[in-house]
GROMACS .gro file of C-alpha atoms in nm:
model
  300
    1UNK     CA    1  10.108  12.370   3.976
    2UNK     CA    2  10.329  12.390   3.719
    3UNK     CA    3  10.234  12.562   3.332
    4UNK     CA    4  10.214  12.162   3.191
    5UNK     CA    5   9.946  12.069   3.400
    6UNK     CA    6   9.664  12.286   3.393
    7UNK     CA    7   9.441  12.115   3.596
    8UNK     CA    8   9.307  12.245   3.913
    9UNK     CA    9   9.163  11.947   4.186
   10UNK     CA   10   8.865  12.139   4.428
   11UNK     CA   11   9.030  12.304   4.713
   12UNK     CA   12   9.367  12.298   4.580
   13UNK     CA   13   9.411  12.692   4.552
   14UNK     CA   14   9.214  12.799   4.892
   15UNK     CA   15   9.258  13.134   5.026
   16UNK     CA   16   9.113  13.392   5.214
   17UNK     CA   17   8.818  13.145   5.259
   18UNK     CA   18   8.740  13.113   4.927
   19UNK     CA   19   8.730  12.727   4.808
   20UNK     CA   20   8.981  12.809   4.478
   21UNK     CA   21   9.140  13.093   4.358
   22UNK     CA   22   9.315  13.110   3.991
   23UNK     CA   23   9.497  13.445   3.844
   24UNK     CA   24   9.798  13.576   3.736
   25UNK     CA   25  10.012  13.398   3.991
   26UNK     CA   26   9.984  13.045   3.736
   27UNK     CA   27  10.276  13.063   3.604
   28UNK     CA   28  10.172  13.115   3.220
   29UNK     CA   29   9.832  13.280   3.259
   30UNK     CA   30   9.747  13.603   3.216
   31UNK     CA   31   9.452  13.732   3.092
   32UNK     CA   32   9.161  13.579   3.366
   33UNK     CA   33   9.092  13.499   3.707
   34UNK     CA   34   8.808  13.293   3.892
   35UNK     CA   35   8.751  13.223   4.268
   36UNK     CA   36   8.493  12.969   4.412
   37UNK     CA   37   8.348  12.957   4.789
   38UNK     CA   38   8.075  12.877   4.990
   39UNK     CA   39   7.908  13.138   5.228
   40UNK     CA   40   7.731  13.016   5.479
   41UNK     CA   41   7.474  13.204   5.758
   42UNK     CA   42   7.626  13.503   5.953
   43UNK     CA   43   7.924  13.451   5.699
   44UNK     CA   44   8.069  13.640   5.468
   45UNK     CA   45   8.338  13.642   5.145
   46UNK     CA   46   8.524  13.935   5.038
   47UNK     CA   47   8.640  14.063   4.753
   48UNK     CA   48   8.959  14.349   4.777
   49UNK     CA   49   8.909  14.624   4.499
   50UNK     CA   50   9.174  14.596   4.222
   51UNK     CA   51   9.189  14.595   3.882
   52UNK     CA   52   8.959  14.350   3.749
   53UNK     CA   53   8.579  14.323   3.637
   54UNK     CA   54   8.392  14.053   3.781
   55UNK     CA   55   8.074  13.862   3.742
   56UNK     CA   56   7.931  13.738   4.050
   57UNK     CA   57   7.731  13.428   4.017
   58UNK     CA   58   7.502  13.234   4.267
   59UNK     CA   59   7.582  12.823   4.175
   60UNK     CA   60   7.347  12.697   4.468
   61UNK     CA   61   7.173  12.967   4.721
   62UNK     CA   62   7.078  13.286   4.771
   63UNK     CA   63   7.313  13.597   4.826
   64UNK     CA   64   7.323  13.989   4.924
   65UNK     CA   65   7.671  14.205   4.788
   66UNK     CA   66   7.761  14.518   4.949
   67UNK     CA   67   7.941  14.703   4.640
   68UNK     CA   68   8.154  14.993   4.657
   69UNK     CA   69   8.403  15.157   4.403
   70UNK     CA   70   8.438  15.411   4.124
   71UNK     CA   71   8.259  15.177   3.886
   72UNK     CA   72   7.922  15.249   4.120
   73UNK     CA   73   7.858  15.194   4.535
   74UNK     CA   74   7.560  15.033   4.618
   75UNK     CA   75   7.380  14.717   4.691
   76UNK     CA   76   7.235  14.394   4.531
   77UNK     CA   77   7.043  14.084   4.626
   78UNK     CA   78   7.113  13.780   4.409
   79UNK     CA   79   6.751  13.549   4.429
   80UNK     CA   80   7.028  13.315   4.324
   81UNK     CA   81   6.890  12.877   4.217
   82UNK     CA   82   6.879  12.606   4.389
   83UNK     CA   83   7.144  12.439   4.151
   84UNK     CA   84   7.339  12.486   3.831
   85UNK     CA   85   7.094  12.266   3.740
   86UNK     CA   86   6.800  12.477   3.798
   87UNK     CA   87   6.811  12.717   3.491
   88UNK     CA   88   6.966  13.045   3.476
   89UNK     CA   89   7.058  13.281   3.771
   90UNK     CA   90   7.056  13.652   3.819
   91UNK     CA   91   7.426  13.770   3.808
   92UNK     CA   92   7.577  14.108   3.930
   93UNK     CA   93   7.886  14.266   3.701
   94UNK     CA   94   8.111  14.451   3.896
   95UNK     CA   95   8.309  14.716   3.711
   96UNK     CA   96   8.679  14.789   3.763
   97UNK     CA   97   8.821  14.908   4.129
   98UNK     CA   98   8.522  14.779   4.284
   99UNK     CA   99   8.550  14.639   4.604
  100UNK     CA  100   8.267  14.374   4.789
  101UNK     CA  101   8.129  14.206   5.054
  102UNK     CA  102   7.896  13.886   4.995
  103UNK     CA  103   7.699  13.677   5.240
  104UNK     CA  104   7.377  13.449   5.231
  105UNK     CA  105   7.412  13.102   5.213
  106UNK     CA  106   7.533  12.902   4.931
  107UNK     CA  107   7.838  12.824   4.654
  108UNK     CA  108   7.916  13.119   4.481
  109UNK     CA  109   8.153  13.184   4.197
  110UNK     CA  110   8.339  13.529   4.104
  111UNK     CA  111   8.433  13.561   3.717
  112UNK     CA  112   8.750  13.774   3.707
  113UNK     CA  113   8.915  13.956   3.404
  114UNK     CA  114   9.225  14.236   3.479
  115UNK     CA  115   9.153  14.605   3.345
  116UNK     CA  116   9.206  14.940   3.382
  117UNK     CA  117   8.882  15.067   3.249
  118UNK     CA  118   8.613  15.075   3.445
  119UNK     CA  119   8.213  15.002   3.299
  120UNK     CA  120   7.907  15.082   3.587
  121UNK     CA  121   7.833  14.771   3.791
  122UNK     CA  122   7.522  14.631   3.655
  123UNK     CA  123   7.280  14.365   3.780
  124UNK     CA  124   7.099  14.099   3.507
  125UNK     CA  125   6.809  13.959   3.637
  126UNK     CA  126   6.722  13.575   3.572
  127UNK     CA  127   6.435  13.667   3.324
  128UNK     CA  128   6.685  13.869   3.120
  129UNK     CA  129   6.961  13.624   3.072
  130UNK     CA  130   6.962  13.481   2.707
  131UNK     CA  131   6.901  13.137   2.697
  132UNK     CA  132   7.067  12.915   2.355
  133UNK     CA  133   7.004  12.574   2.312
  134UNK     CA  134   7.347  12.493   2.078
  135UNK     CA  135   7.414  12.209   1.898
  136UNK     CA  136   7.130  11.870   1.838
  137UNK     CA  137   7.130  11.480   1.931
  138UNK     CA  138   7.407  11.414   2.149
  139UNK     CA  139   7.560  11.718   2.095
  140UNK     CA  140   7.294  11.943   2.269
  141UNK     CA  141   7.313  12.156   2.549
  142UNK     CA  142   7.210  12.459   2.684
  143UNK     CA  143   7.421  12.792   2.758
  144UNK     CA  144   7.301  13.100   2.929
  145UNK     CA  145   7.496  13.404   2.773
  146UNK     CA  146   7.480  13.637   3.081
  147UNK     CA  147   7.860  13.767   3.064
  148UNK     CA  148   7.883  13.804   2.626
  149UNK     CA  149   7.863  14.068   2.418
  150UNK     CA  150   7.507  14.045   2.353
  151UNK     CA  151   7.381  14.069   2.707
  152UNK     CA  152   7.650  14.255   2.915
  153UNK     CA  153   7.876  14.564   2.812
  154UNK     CA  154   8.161  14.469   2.964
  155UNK     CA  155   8.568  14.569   2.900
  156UNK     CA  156   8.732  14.238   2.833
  157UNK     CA  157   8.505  13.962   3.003
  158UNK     CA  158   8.323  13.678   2.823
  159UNK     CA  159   8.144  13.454   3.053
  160UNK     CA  160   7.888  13.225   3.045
  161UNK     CA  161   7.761  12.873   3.163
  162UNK     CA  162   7.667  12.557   2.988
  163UNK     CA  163   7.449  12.263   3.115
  164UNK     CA  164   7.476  11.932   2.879
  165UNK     CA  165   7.233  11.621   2.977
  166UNK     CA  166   7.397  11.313   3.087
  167UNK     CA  167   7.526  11.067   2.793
  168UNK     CA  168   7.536  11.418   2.580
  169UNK     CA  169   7.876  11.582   2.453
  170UNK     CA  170   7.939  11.965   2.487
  171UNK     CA  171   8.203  12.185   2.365
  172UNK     CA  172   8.219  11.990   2.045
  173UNK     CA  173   8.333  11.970   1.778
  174UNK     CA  174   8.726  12.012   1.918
  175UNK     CA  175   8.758  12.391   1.836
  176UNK     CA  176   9.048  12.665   1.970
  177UNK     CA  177   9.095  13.054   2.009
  178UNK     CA  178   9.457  13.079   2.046
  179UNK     CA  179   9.583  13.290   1.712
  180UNK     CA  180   9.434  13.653   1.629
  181UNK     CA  181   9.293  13.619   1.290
  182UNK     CA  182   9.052  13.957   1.272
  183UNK     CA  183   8.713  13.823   1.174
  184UNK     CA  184   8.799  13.469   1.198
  185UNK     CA  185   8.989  13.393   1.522
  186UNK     CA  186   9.014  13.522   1.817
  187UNK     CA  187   9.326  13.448   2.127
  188UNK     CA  188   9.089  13.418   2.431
  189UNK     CA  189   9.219  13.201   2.767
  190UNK     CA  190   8.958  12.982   2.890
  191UNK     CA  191   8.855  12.888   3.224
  192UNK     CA  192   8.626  12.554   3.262
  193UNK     CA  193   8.484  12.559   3.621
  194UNK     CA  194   8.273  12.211   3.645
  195UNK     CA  195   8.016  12.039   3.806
  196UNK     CA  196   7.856  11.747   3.787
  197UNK     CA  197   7.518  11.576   3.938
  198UNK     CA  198   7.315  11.261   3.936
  199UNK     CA  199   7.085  11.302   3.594
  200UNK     CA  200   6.723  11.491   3.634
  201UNK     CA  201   6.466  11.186   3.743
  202UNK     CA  202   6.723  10.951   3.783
  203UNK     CA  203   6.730  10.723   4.085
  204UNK     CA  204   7.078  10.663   4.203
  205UNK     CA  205   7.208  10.484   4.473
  206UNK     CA  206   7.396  10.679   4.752
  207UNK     CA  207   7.750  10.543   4.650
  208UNK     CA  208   7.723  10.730   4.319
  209UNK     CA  209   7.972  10.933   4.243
  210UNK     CA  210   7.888  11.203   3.953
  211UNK     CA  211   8.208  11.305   3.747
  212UNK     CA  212   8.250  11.431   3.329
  213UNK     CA  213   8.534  11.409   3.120
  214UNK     CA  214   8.782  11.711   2.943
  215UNK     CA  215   8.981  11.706   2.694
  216UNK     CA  216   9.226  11.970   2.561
  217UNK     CA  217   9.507  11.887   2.300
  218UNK     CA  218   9.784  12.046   2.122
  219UNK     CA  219   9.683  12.271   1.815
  220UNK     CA  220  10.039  12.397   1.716
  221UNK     CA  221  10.387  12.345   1.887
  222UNK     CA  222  10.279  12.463   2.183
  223UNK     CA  223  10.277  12.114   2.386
  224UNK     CA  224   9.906  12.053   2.579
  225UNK     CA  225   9.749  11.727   2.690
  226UNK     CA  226   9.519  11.708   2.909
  227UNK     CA  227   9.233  11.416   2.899
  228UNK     CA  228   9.081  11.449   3.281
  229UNK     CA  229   8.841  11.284   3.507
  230UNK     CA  230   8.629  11.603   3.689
  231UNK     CA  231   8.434  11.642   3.956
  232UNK     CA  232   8.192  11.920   4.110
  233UNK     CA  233   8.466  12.204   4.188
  234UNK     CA  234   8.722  12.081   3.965
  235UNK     CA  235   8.863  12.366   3.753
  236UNK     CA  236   9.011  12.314   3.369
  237UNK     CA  237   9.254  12.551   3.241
  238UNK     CA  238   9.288  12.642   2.857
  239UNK     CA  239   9.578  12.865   2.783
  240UNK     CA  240   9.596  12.729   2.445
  241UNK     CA  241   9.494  12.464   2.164
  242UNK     CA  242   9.192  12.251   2.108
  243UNK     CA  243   8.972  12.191   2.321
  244UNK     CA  244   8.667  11.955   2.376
  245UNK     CA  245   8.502  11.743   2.432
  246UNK     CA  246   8.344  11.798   2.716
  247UNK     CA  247   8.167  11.463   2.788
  248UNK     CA  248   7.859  11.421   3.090
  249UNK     CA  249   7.866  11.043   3.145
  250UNK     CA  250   7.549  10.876   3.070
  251UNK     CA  251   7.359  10.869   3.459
  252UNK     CA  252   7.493  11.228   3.538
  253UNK     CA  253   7.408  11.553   3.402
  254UNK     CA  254   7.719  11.806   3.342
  255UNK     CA  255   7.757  12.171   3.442
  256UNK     CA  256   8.027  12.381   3.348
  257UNK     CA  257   8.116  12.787   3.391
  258UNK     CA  258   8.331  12.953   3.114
  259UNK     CA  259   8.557  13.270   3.179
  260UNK     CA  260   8.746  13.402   2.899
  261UNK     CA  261   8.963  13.675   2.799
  262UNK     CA  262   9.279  13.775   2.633
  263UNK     CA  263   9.486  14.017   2.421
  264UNK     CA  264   9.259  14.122   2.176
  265UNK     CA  265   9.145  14.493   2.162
  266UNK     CA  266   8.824  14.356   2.036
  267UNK     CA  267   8.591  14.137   2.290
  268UNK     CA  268   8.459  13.860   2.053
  269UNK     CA  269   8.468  13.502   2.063
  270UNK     CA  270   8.576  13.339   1.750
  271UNK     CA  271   8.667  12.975   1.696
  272UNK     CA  272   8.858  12.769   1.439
  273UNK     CA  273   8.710  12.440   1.428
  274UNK     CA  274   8.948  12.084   1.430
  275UNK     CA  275   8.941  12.063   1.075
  276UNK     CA  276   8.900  11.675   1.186
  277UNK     CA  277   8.575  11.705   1.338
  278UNK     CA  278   8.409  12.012   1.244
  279UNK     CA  279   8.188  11.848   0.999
  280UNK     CA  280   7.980  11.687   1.254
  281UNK     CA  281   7.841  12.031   1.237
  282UNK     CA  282   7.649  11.950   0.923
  283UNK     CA  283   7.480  11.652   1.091
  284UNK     CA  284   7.319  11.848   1.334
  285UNK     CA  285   7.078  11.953   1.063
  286UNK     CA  286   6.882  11.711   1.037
  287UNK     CA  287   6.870  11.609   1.437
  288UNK     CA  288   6.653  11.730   1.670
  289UNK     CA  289   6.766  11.902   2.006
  290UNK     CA  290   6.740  11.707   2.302
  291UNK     CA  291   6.432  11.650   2.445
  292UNK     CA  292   6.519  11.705   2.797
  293UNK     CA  293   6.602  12.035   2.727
  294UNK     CA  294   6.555  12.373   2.854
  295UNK     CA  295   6.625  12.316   3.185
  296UNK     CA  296   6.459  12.529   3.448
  297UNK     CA  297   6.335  12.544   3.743
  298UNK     CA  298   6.226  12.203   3.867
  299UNK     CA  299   5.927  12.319   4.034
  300UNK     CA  300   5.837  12.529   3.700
   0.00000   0.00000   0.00000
């Protein structure tokens, strides 16, 4: 992978028997980390203690971590969902130093940000994750806020996952966080972890093949251009520039997991707009959000 391509295919970064792993080692980025893997019965994944908060956070099962570490030894189950599809999880933050152990069966993703400072490991349960519904028409979706500022007192960590109904677009308008502009702007890397599934009561044939659509584009002379096809387990990188949209193709619903971080001594996430496009803002006043949404638990 080189630092002009910042596009990660599933299963094109497997280690240690986890599915992808991104950090430091990308030539270029810096300031997050993520790894992706599937546990299955009488298995386990492990994660080494270093220096790095993490998130822990069921995609599609259930899950038991064995915690231990300066930042808090214990352990947690994680009642987990049967999909990213399925509403919000329960998540388990994992301060600084802390090492783990995870089985149960399912995909699982880890959330990583480097830091010294360690903050006590702390579960969220699924009733306590704040739920947004953002946007209207086709630009609604639905974001659970676990990892911010509002719902987890973390060091440098902002993470949190979006689900946007098929035909909808997401992480529009185009905005960036690459320049520190106190109050206005914030320089925050961003890590899109996607999936993507056949729309909620649609019937498709077997031969369908969900994918989504991102976009990322150059918002100074830093050159970036990246207009991709993705897939469940596809990763998107954004060191830098614009970014969105995020597009679910009409017949498949479209899941994605943010992680973001960088050198600001403040942990705050604010965008500057595409001067182009943020005025599509304003029409969202006087649409409705999308019907189909909140989504929870199908059996609810």
């Amino acid at each position: 992978m080189t630092n002009d391509t910042w596009f990660i295919p599933r299963g094109s970064r497997s280690e240690d028997g986890w599915t992808d792993v991104v950090d430091d080692r990308i030539d270029g980025w810096t300031h997050t980390g993520l790894r992706t893997g599937t546990v299955t019965d009488g298995g386990e994944l492990r994660l080494a203690s270093a220096a790095v908060e993490r998130i822990v956070v069921p995609l599609a099962g259930s899950f038991h971590v064995a915690f231990a570490g300066s930042a808090g030894t214990g352990s947690q189950s994680l009642e987990g969902r049967a999909s990213v599809f399925d509403g919000p999880t329960d998540v388990l933050y994992l301060g600084s130093g802390s090492s783990a152990t995870i089985t149960g069966s399912g995909r699982i993703a880890v959330a990583e940000v480097p830091t010294d400072q360690v903050k006590a490991s702390t579960y969220i349960a699924r009733q306590d994750v704040p739920v947004e519904l953002r946007g209207a028409g086709q630009s609604s979706r639905q974001v659970h806020n676990f990892g911010t500022p509002a719902a987890l007192d973390a060091v440098k960590a902002i993470v949190c996952e979006v689900i946007t109904p098929a035909g909808n677009w997401s992480s529009y308008p185009p905005h960036k966080h690459d320049t520190t502009v106190p109050g206005h702007e914030s320089d925050l890397e961003e890590i899109y972890y996607y999936e993507s599934a056949v729309a909620r009561g649609v019937d498709a044939p077997d031969t369908a093949e969900p994918f989504a659509l991102h976009r990322t584009y150059a918002s100074d002379d830093r050159p970036i251009d990246e207009f991709r096809q993705v897939r469940t387990g596809d990763i998107a990188l954004v060191p830098y520039g614009w970014h969105g949209p995020a597009v679910a193709a009409p017949g498949y619903d479209m899941y994605y997991l943010n992680v973001m971080a960088g050198p600001d001594p403040e942990r705050v996430w604010n965008i500057t707009d595409d001067p182009a496009h943020g005025w599509v803002r304003q029409v969202w006043e006087s649409e409705d959000i999308d019907p189909r949404l909140p989504y929870g638990r199908k059996n609810a």
